Short mmCIF file of C-alpha atoms in Angstrom, two decimals:
data_model
loop_
_atom_site.label_atom_id
_atom_site.label_comp_id
_atom_site.label_asym_id
_atom_site.label_seq_id
_atom_site.Cartn_x
_atom_site.Cartn_y
_atom_site.Cartn_z
CA MET A 1 18.22 146.26 -192.73
CA LEU A 2 18.88 149.37 -190.67
CA LYS A 3 15.85 148.51 -188.51
CA TYR A 4 17.31 145.12 -187.56
CA LEU A 5 20.76 146.63 -187.12
CA THR A 6 19.29 149.22 -184.73
CA ARG A 7 17.55 146.51 -182.73
CA SER A 8 20.80 144.55 -182.45
CA LEU A 9 22.58 147.68 -181.26
CA ASP A 10 19.90 148.28 -178.62
CA ALA A 11 20.80 144.96 -177.01
CA TRP A 12 24.11 146.51 -175.89
CA ILE A 13 22.53 149.64 -174.37
CA PRO A 14 21.65 149.59 -170.62
CA PHE A 15 17.93 149.70 -169.84
CA VAL A 16 18.24 152.90 -167.78
CA ILE A 17 19.65 154.79 -170.78
CA LYS A 18 16.78 153.61 -173.01
CA GLN A 19 14.30 155.47 -170.78
CA SER A 20 15.44 158.79 -172.26
CA PRO A 21 15.12 159.28 -176.06
CA ASP A 22 18.10 161.66 -176.08
CA LEU A 23 20.38 159.32 -174.10
CA HIS A 24 19.11 156.38 -176.17
CA LEU A 25 20.29 158.10 -179.36
CA LYS A 26 23.65 158.90 -177.78
CA GLY A 27 23.98 155.32 -176.52
CA ARG A 28 23.42 153.95 -180.03
CA LEU A 29 26.20 156.18 -181.36
CA MET A 30 28.51 154.94 -178.59
CA VAL A 31 27.84 151.28 -179.38
CA GLN A 32 28.09 151.88 -183.15
CA SER A 33 31.48 153.51 -182.69
CA PHE A 34 32.90 150.55 -180.77
CA LEU A 35 31.31 147.96 -183.05
CA LEU A 36 32.67 149.75 -186.14
CA VAL A 37 36.20 149.78 -184.74
CA MET A 38 36.13 146.04 -183.94
CA PRO A 39 35.75 144.67 -187.52
CA LEU A 40 37.89 147.50 -188.89
CA MET A 41 40.75 146.59 -186.54
CA ALA A 42 40.27 142.91 -187.32
CA PHE A 43 40.52 143.73 -191.03
CA TYR A 44 43.67 145.78 -190.45
CA ALA A 45 45.20 142.95 -188.43
CA VAL A 46 44.60 140.44 -191.22
CA GLN A 47 45.82 142.91 -193.83
CA TYR A 48 49.07 143.66 -192.00
CA LEU A 49 49.68 139.97 -191.31
CA LEU A 50 49.33 139.21 -195.03
CA LEU A 51 51.69 142.09 -195.85
CA GLY A 52 54.15 140.85 -193.23
CA HIS A 53 53.92 143.96 -191.05
CA TYR A 54 53.60 142.39 -187.59
CA TRP A 55 53.84 145.67 -185.63
CA GLY A 56 50.81 146.96 -187.54
CA ALA A 57 48.97 143.72 -186.87
CA GLY A 58 49.76 144.10 -183.17
CA TYR A 59 48.41 147.65 -183.10
CA ALA A 60 45.27 146.48 -184.88
CA MET A 61 44.72 143.65 -182.36
CA TYR A 62 45.16 146.17 -179.54
CA GLY A 63 42.39 148.27 -181.15
CA PHE A 64 40.15 145.21 -181.52
CA VAL A 65 40.56 144.18 -177.85
CA SER A 66 40.10 147.77 -176.62
CA ALA A 67 36.89 148.22 -178.63
CA SER A 68 35.56 144.89 -177.32
CA TYR A 69 36.27 145.97 -173.75
CA GLY A 70 34.63 149.34 -174.41
CA VAL A 71 31.36 147.74 -175.58
CA TRP A 72 31.32 145.37 -172.61
CA ASP A 73 32.08 148.09 -170.05
CA PHE A 74 29.46 150.45 -171.49
CA ARG A 75 26.86 147.66 -171.38
CA ARG A 76 27.80 146.95 -167.77
CA ARG A 77 28.04 150.48 -166.38
CA GLY A 78 26.36 152.77 -168.92
CA ASN A 79 28.93 155.49 -168.13
CA PHE A 80 29.07 157.91 -171.07
CA ALA A 81 32.03 159.91 -169.70
CA PHE A 82 34.27 156.91 -169.14
CA SER A 83 33.30 154.96 -172.26
CA GLY A 84 33.41 158.02 -174.55
CA ASN A 85 36.83 159.16 -173.32
CA TYR A 86 38.08 155.57 -173.44
CA PHE A 87 37.00 155.34 -177.09
CA ALA A 88 38.70 158.67 -177.93
CA PHE A 89 41.87 157.62 -176.10
CA THR A 90 41.97 154.22 -177.86
CA SER A 91 41.48 155.90 -181.24
CA PHE A 92 44.21 158.44 -180.40
CA VAL A 93 46.70 155.69 -179.51
CA ILE A 94 45.92 153.62 -182.62
CA VAL A 95 46.23 156.58 -185.00
CA THR A 96 49.50 157.66 -183.37
CA ALA A 97 50.97 154.15 -183.50
CA PHE A 98 49.90 153.50 -187.09
CA THR A 99 51.16 156.86 -188.30
CA LEU A 100 54.55 156.72 -186.59
CA THR A 101 55.24 153.23 -187.95
CA THR A 102 54.32 154.09 -191.55
CA TYR A 103 55.42 156.89 -193.82
CA GLY A 104 53.53 159.49 -191.76
CA PHE A 105 51.34 161.71 -193.91
CA GLY A 106 52.21 159.50 -196.82
CA THR A 107 49.25 157.33 -195.78
CA LEU A 108 45.65 158.23 -195.02
CA ILE A 109 45.86 156.79 -191.50
CA ALA A 110 46.69 160.23 -190.13
CA PRO A 111 43.36 161.81 -191.23
CA TRP A 112 41.66 159.44 -188.78
CA ILE A 113 42.86 161.86 -186.13
CA ILE A 114 39.89 164.15 -186.92
CA MET A 115 37.56 161.44 -185.59
CA VAL A 116 39.11 161.67 -182.12
CA PRO A 117 37.73 165.16 -181.20
CA ILE A 118 34.50 164.39 -183.09
CA SER A 119 34.06 161.34 -180.88
CA GLY A 120 34.78 163.43 -177.79
CA PHE A 121 32.11 165.96 -178.72
CA LEU A 122 29.48 163.40 -179.74
CA LEU A 123 30.01 160.72 -177.10
CA VAL A 124 30.94 162.75 -174.01
CA GLY A 125 30.43 166.49 -174.30
CA ILE A 126 31.94 169.90 -174.98
CA ARG A 127 34.82 169.72 -172.50
CA SER A 128 35.91 166.29 -173.72
CA GLY A 129 35.68 167.46 -177.34
CA ILE A 130 37.85 170.50 -176.61
CA PHE A 131 40.45 168.37 -174.78
CA TRP A 132 40.78 165.83 -177.59
CA SER A 133 40.74 168.61 -180.18
CA LEU A 134 43.81 170.18 -178.54
CA ALA A 135 45.45 166.75 -178.28
CA SER A 136 44.74 166.05 -181.97
CA VAL A 137 46.11 169.44 -183.03
CA LEU A 138 49.26 168.78 -181.02
CA LEU A 139 49.65 165.33 -182.59
CA THR A 140 49.09 166.75 -186.07
CA VAL A 141 51.80 169.37 -185.46
CA VAL A 142 54.19 166.67 -184.27
CA LEU A 143 53.48 164.49 -187.30
CA PHE A 144 53.89 167.43 -189.63
CA TRP A 145 57.19 168.33 -187.97
CA VAL A 146 58.37 164.71 -188.31
CA GLU A 147 57.44 164.82 -191.99
CA VAL A 148 59.22 168.14 -192.62
CA VAL A 149 62.34 167.33 -190.67
CA ASP A 150 62.37 163.83 -192.19
CA LEU A 151 63.35 162.16 -188.96
CA PRO A 152 64.65 158.62 -189.47
CA LEU A 153 61.82 156.56 -188.01
CA PRO A 154 61.54 152.79 -188.46
CA ALA A 155 59.07 152.15 -191.26
CA TYR A 156 57.17 148.93 -190.96
CA ILE A 157 55.31 149.38 -194.19
CA SER A 158 56.72 149.54 -197.65
CA LYS A 159 55.79 152.19 -200.19
CA GLU A 160 54.42 149.50 -202.44
CA THR A 161 51.71 148.61 -199.92
CA ILE A 162 50.78 152.20 -199.06
CA PRO A 163 47.96 152.32 -201.70
CA ILE A 164 46.34 149.29 -200.06
CA VAL A 165 46.48 150.94 -196.64
CA ASN A 166 45.24 154.19 -198.15
CA VAL A 167 42.19 152.55 -199.69
CA THR A 168 41.21 150.69 -196.52
CA SER A 169 41.78 153.77 -194.36
CA LEU A 170 39.76 155.94 -196.68
CA LEU A 171 36.92 153.44 -196.80
CA GLY A 172 36.93 153.16 -193.01
CA LEU A 173 36.93 156.93 -192.57
CA ILE A 174 34.11 157.41 -195.06
CA GLY A 175 32.17 154.56 -193.43
CA TYR A 176 32.53 156.13 -190.01
CA ILE A 177 31.37 159.54 -191.25
CA VAL A 178 28.41 158.01 -193.11
CA LEU A 179 27.50 156.01 -190.01
CA ILE A 180 27.50 159.13 -187.87
CA LEU A 181 25.38 161.02 -190.41
CA LEU A 182 22.93 158.13 -190.71
CA ASN A 183 22.78 157.79 -186.96
CA ASN A 184 22.15 161.49 -186.63
CA ASP A 185 19.41 161.70 -189.27
CA LEU A 186 17.67 158.44 -188.43
CA GLY A 187 18.15 159.01 -184.73
CA LYS A 188 16.68 162.50 -184.89
CA ALA A 189 13.73 161.25 -186.92
CA ARG A 190 13.21 158.38 -184.50
CA LEU A 191 13.66 160.71 -181.55
CA LEU A 192 11.11 163.16 -182.95
CA ASN A 193 8.73 160.28 -183.58
CA ASP A 194 9.24 159.03 -180.02
CA LEU A 195 8.74 162.53 -178.65
CA ARG A 196 5.59 162.91 -180.76
CA LYS A 197 4.27 159.63 -179.40
CA VAL A 198 5.15 160.67 -175.85
CA LYS A 199 3.46 164.03 -176.41
CA ASP A 200 0.33 162.37 -177.81
CA ASP A 201 0.34 159.91 -174.91
CA VAL A 202 0.74 162.74 -172.39
CA GLU A 203 -2.07 164.71 -174.02
CA HIS A 204 -4.27 161.61 -173.99
CA LYS A 205 -3.44 161.01 -170.34
CA ASN A 206 -4.15 164.67 -169.57
CA ASP A 207 -7.52 164.40 -171.31
CA GLN A 208 -8.28 161.28 -169.27
CA ILE A 209 -7.20 163.04 -166.06
CA THR A 210 -9.36 166.05 -166.97
CA VAL A 211 -12.39 163.80 -167.51
CA ILE A 212 -11.66 161.92 -164.28
CA ASN A 213 -11.30 165.21 -162.39
CA GLN A 214 -14.55 166.49 -163.85
CA ASP A 215 -16.32 163.25 -162.91
CA LEU A 216 -14.73 163.39 -159.47
CA GLU A 217 -15.78 167.00 -158.97
CA ALA A 218 -19.31 166.16 -160.11
CA THR A 219 -19.37 163.15 -157.78
CA VAL A 220 -18.04 165.18 -154.87
CA ALA A 221 -20.52 167.97 -155.57
CA LYS A 222 -23.37 165.46 -155.81
CA ARG A 223 -22.36 163.72 -152.60
CA THR A 224 -21.82 167.04 -150.84
CA GLN A 225 -25.29 168.12 -151.93
CA GLY A 226 -26.63 164.78 -150.74
CA LEU A 227 -24.94 165.19 -147.36
CA LEU A 228 -26.26 168.72 -146.99
CA ALA A 229 -29.75 167.53 -147.89
CA ALA A 230 -29.41 164.59 -145.48
CA ASN A 231 -28.25 166.89 -142.66
CA GLU A 232 -31.08 169.30 -143.35
CA GLU A 233 -33.52 166.39 -143.41
CA LEU A 234 -32.09 165.04 -140.16
CA ASP A 235 -32.44 168.44 -138.48
CA THR A 236 -36.03 168.68 -139.70
CA PHE A 237 -36.70 165.11 -138.59
CA LEU A 238 -35.39 165.72 -135.07
CA TYR A 239 -37.22 169.01 -134.75
CA GLU A 240 -40.53 167.76 -136.12
CA SER A 241 -40.31 164.43 -134.28
CA SER A 242 -39.74 166.08 -130.93
CA HIS A 243 -42.71 168.40 -131.43
CA ALA A 244 -44.90 165.64 -132.85
CA LEU A 245 -44.14 163.41 -129.86
CA ARG A 246 -44.53 166.21 -127.35
CA ARG A 247 -48.03 167.15 -128.54
CA PRO A 248 -49.73 163.88 -127.50
CA LEU A 249 -47.73 163.82 -124.26
CA VAL A 250 -48.90 167.34 -123.39
CA ARG A 251 -52.45 166.31 -124.27
CA ILE A 252 -52.24 163.21 -122.06
CA VAL A 253 -50.85 165.27 -119.15
CA GLY A 254 -53.68 167.78 -119.56
CA LEU A 255 -56.32 165.03 -119.67
CA LEU A 256 -54.85 163.41 -116.55
CA SER A 257 -55.01 166.76 -114.77
CA LEU A 258 -58.69 167.11 -115.70
CA LEU A 259 -59.29 163.52 -114.70
CA GLU A 260 -58.02 164.13 -111.18
CA ASP A 261 -60.54 166.94 -110.62
CA GLU A 262 -63.48 165.22 -112.30
CA LEU A 263 -66.01 163.39 -110.08
CA ASP A 264 -68.57 162.42 -112.71
CA PRO A 265 -67.96 158.78 -113.74
CA GLU A 266 -69.20 159.41 -117.29
CA GLU A 267 -66.83 162.36 -117.72
CA LYS A 268 -63.99 160.26 -116.30
CA ALA A 269 -64.74 157.51 -118.79
CA GLN A 270 -64.73 160.04 -121.62
CA PHE A 271 -61.36 161.40 -120.49
CA MET A 272 -59.99 157.87 -120.29
CA ASN A 273 -61.14 157.19 -123.85
CA LEU A 274 -59.40 160.35 -125.04
CA ILE A 275 -56.20 159.36 -123.19
CA SER A 276 -56.36 155.88 -124.75
CA TYR A 277 -56.96 157.34 -128.23
CA THR A 278 -54.03 159.75 -127.83
CA ALA A 279 -51.75 156.98 -126.56
CA HIS A 280 -52.64 154.78 -129.53
CA ASN A 281 -51.90 157.64 -131.94
CA MET A 282 -48.59 158.18 -130.20
CA ASP A 283 -47.81 154.46 -130.47
CA ALA A 284 -48.64 154.56 -134.19
CA MET A 285 -46.30 157.52 -134.63
CA LEU A 286 -43.47 155.72 -132.83
CA LYS A 287 -43.98 152.68 -135.04
CA ASP A 288 -43.75 154.91 -138.12
CA LEU A 289 -40.56 156.49 -136.76
CA MET A 290 -39.15 153.00 -136.37
CA LEU A 291 -40.12 152.29 -139.99
CA VAL A 292 -38.25 155.42 -141.08
CA SER A 293 -35.13 154.07 -139.35
CA GLU A 294 -35.63 150.67 -140.97
CA VAL A 295 -35.94 152.22 -144.43
CA TYR A 296 -32.65 154.09 -144.00
CA GLN A 297 -30.67 151.27 -142.40
CA LYS A 298 -31.99 148.14 -144.07
CA THR A 299 -29.59 146.12 -146.20
CA LEU A 300 -31.31 145.61 -149.53
CA SER A 301 -31.76 142.07 -150.81
CA GLU A 302 -33.30 141.49 -154.23
CA SER A 303 -35.67 138.61 -154.82
CA PRO A 304 -38.48 137.94 -157.32
CA VAL A 305 -41.83 139.22 -156.05
CA THR A 306 -45.21 138.41 -157.65
CA LEU A 307 -47.11 141.71 -157.47
CA ALA A 308 -50.61 140.23 -157.85
CA THR A 309 -50.01 137.89 -154.89
CA GLU A 310 -48.85 140.73 -152.62
CA VAL A 311 -51.89 142.86 -153.52
CA ASP A 312 -54.23 139.88 -152.90
CA LYS A 313 -52.81 139.60 -149.39
CA LEU A 314 -53.50 143.29 -148.74
CA ILE A 315 -57.06 142.97 -150.08
CA GLU A 316 -57.61 140.04 -147.74
CA ALA A 317 -56.29 142.12 -144.82
CA HIS A 318 -58.93 144.81 -145.61
CA ALA A 319 -61.76 142.34 -146.06
CA GLY A 320 -63.83 143.91 -143.26
CA ALA A 321 -63.70 147.42 -144.74
CA ASP A 322 -66.70 148.79 -146.63
CA VAL A 323 -64.76 149.22 -149.87
CA LYS A 324 -64.52 147.50 -153.21
CA LEU A 325 -60.91 146.40 -153.82
CA ILE A 326 -60.02 145.38 -157.37
CA ASN A 327 -56.74 143.72 -158.34
CA GLN A 328 -56.04 144.17 -162.06
CA ILE A 329 -52.36 143.20 -161.96
CA PRO A 330 -51.39 140.37 -164.37
CA LYS A 331 -50.77 137.17 -162.45
CA ASP A 332 -47.39 136.57 -164.10
CA LEU A 333 -45.97 140.06 -163.49
CA ARG A 334 -42.90 139.85 -161.27
CA LEU A 335 -40.47 142.38 -159.87
CA SER A 336 -36.90 141.73 -158.78
CA THR A 337 -36.61 143.99 -155.73
CA ASP A 338 -36.43 144.07 -151.96
CA SER A 339 -39.63 142.35 -150.84
CA VAL A 340 -39.70 143.90 -147.34
CA LEU A 341 -39.62 147.50 -148.58
CA LEU A 342 -42.07 146.73 -151.40
CA ARG A 343 -44.63 145.27 -148.96
CA MET A 344 -44.16 148.27 -146.68
CA ILE A 345 -44.85 150.65 -149.59
CA LEU A 346 -47.93 148.77 -150.81
CA ARG A 347 -49.37 148.49 -147.28
CA LYS A 348 -49.01 152.21 -146.58
CA LEU A 349 -50.56 153.20 -149.91
CA MET A 350 -53.42 150.69 -149.61
CA ASP A 351 -54.22 151.92 -146.08
CA ASN A 352 -54.45 155.50 -147.35
CA ALA A 353 -56.55 154.53 -150.37
CA VAL A 354 -59.04 152.66 -148.15
CA PHE A 355 -59.18 155.30 -145.42
CA TYR A 356 -59.75 158.54 -147.36
CA ARG A 357 -63.25 158.05 -148.79
CA ARG A 358 -66.13 160.34 -149.63
CA LYS A 359 -69.32 160.16 -147.67
CA ALA A 360 -72.40 158.69 -149.32
CA THR A 361 -70.29 157.31 -152.17
CA ALA A 362 -69.44 153.68 -152.85
CA HIS A 363 -65.72 153.59 -152.24
CA GLU A 364 -63.57 151.76 -154.77
CA VAL A 365 -59.82 151.08 -154.99
CA ILE A 366 -58.21 149.67 -158.15
CA VAL A 367 -54.64 148.38 -158.31
CA MET A 368 -53.11 147.90 -161.75
CA ALA A 369 -49.63 147.39 -163.18
CA ALA A 370 -47.90 147.01 -166.54
CA ARG A 371 -44.47 146.70 -168.05
CA THR A 372 -42.87 149.73 -169.71
CA ALA A 373 -41.16 149.74 -173.10
CA GLU A 374 -37.79 150.01 -171.36
CA GLY A 375 -38.44 146.84 -169.32
CA GLY A 376 -39.45 148.59 -166.09
CA CYS A 377 -42.80 148.44 -164.33
CA ILE A 378 -45.53 150.99 -163.53
CA VAL A 379 -47.84 150.29 -160.56
CA ARG A 380 -50.94 152.46 -160.06
CA ILE A 381 -53.21 152.51 -157.00
CA HIS A 382 -56.36 154.50 -157.82
CA ASP A 383 -59.31 155.39 -155.58
CA ASN A 384 -62.46 157.52 -155.92
CA GLY A 385 -62.00 159.10 -152.51
CA ILE A 386 -61.88 162.67 -151.29
CA GLY A 387 -58.92 163.67 -153.44
CA ILE A 388 -56.19 166.17 -152.61
CA ASP A 389 -55.90 169.87 -153.31
CA ALA A 390 -53.37 170.55 -156.11
CA VAL A 391 -51.58 173.12 -153.90
CA VAL A 392 -50.80 170.43 -151.30
CA ILE A 393 -49.53 167.71 -153.69
CA PRO A 394 -45.87 168.98 -153.95
CA GLN A 395 -45.55 168.74 -150.13
CA LEU A 396 -47.03 165.26 -149.67
CA PHE A 397 -43.75 163.31 -149.49
CA LYS A 398 -42.22 165.63 -146.92
CA MET A 399 -41.96 164.74 -143.25
CA PHE A 400 -45.18 165.10 -141.22
CA ALA A 401 -47.02 166.45 -144.24
CA ARG A 402 -50.85 166.12 -144.25
CA GLY A 403 -52.87 166.06 -147.43
CA THR A 404 -56.32 166.89 -145.99
CA GLU A 405 -58.03 168.03 -142.84
CA GLN A 406 -59.27 164.46 -142.39
CA SER A 407 -55.70 163.17 -141.86
CA ARG A 408 -55.51 161.18 -138.65
CA GLY A 409 -52.16 159.42 -139.05
CA SER A 410 -48.64 160.39 -138.05
CA GLY A 411 -47.96 162.35 -141.24
CA LEU A 412 -45.09 159.97 -142.02
CA GLY A 413 -46.86 157.52 -144.34
CA LEU A 414 -46.01 159.06 -147.71
CA PHE A 415 -42.62 160.20 -146.40
CA ILE A 416 -41.80 156.54 -145.69
CA VAL A 417 -43.09 155.56 -149.14
CA GLY A 418 -40.92 158.21 -150.85
CA LYS A 419 -37.73 157.20 -149.00
CA ALA A 420 -38.37 153.50 -149.58
CA MET A 421 -38.81 154.14 -153.31
CA ASP A 422 -35.53 156.10 -153.32
CA ARG A 423 -33.78 153.11 -151.74
CA LEU A 424 -35.24 150.83 -154.41
CA GLY A 425 -34.13 153.19 -157.17
CA GLY A 426 -37.69 153.96 -158.26
CA LYS A 427 -39.96 157.00 -158.48
CA VAL A 428 -43.35 157.77 -156.99
CA TRP A 429 -45.79 160.60 -157.60
CA VAL A 430 -49.39 161.62 -156.94
CA GLU A 431 -52.16 162.39 -159.44
CA SER A 432 -55.24 163.73 -157.69
CA GLU A 433 -58.27 165.98 -158.04
CA LYS A 434 -60.11 167.19 -154.99
CA GLY A 435 -63.53 165.61 -154.67
CA VAL A 436 -62.84 163.14 -157.49
CA GLY A 437 -60.12 160.75 -156.36
CA THR A 438 -56.42 160.06 -156.06
CA ALA A 439 -53.90 157.87 -157.88
CA ILE A 440 -50.48 156.97 -156.51
CA VAL A 441 -48.15 155.97 -159.31
CA MET A 442 -44.89 154.07 -158.79
CA GLU A 443 -42.24 153.37 -161.39
CA PHE A 444 -39.74 150.58 -160.73
#
């Protein structure tokens, strides 16, 4: 019952006041005070009309109208100072009027005066409570003096009806006190519950913010580390690229200088062959540098790729090489990935596997693939070539790294493969033994 009563009271409280638990509790007390006075005054009005005391009925109707206005004005403006003092003033006037038109202290209407300062303290504040306390004390003194002196005042209530007025006044006073106590106890409990909920919510939000901050810090640290690594890689790339490009240019300039002084046609032809070879190497390096740029800048586009078909195309492209190429990939194995980068990776690795062979040994390259338990895919390109020294393996995917003395390329092949695999979200590593063979393993 109290729950539904509280909800009905909340309808009269402005939304702004409900935002604060403390003001919300105070607002409920304000509305309860007005709403209690309204039926009480209506009851008094009916009672006095039945008893034939029309002045009393008039005072009661004044109280009813004033309380109605107070509720409406508080709902409209939400002004505690005005509404609280208005309630105290209305109560003061009603008590004074009722008391002076009855037999004074002979009725229990006068004790209502104690509710005037209480209302000032509860509804407005300390200064209002003190003001109405002084006013109530003054009124009590006046009433007491009127009683002692026995001033001839017009009595609009007979002694026979005093017990009826006493009972109703006493019940109203007790009801008001009980209502205040209930409001205080229930309001405090509700306020503490609201504060507990707010505290729990704030702590939960703080925990969320802490987690978000930690994730943000980790993300920022990771990205900062990535930027530092990218800047370092860019510096290395520019430095190494400039030196790598300058070496063939210096060699070509030197060969041209020798060519100018050489008269022997055979020597000139040999110099020209060296210049041509150097220029082709330089062209291959520039193409690889362009591939590096493509790997970094390409917009990825996933599409289903049949691995066995792509490897068959590479085997066909190496048909003229003296090597046995074996495709052991299941025909139905497909990857959903960027086809351009995947073909680039497979071509680079197949070229290396075919090129680095041992002398006087039948060269063989086997390509195999299988699904992992997690749903990924492992691709393995294995050859029985010259192999790589274990000391060199950790450096293979760095820029311009060379695995053996027989390296003739730009030194960017495995670097391109590593970066392309990073873009595809995969991993690549080397398993090799010098003089036995090499296996490049990719995990998608």
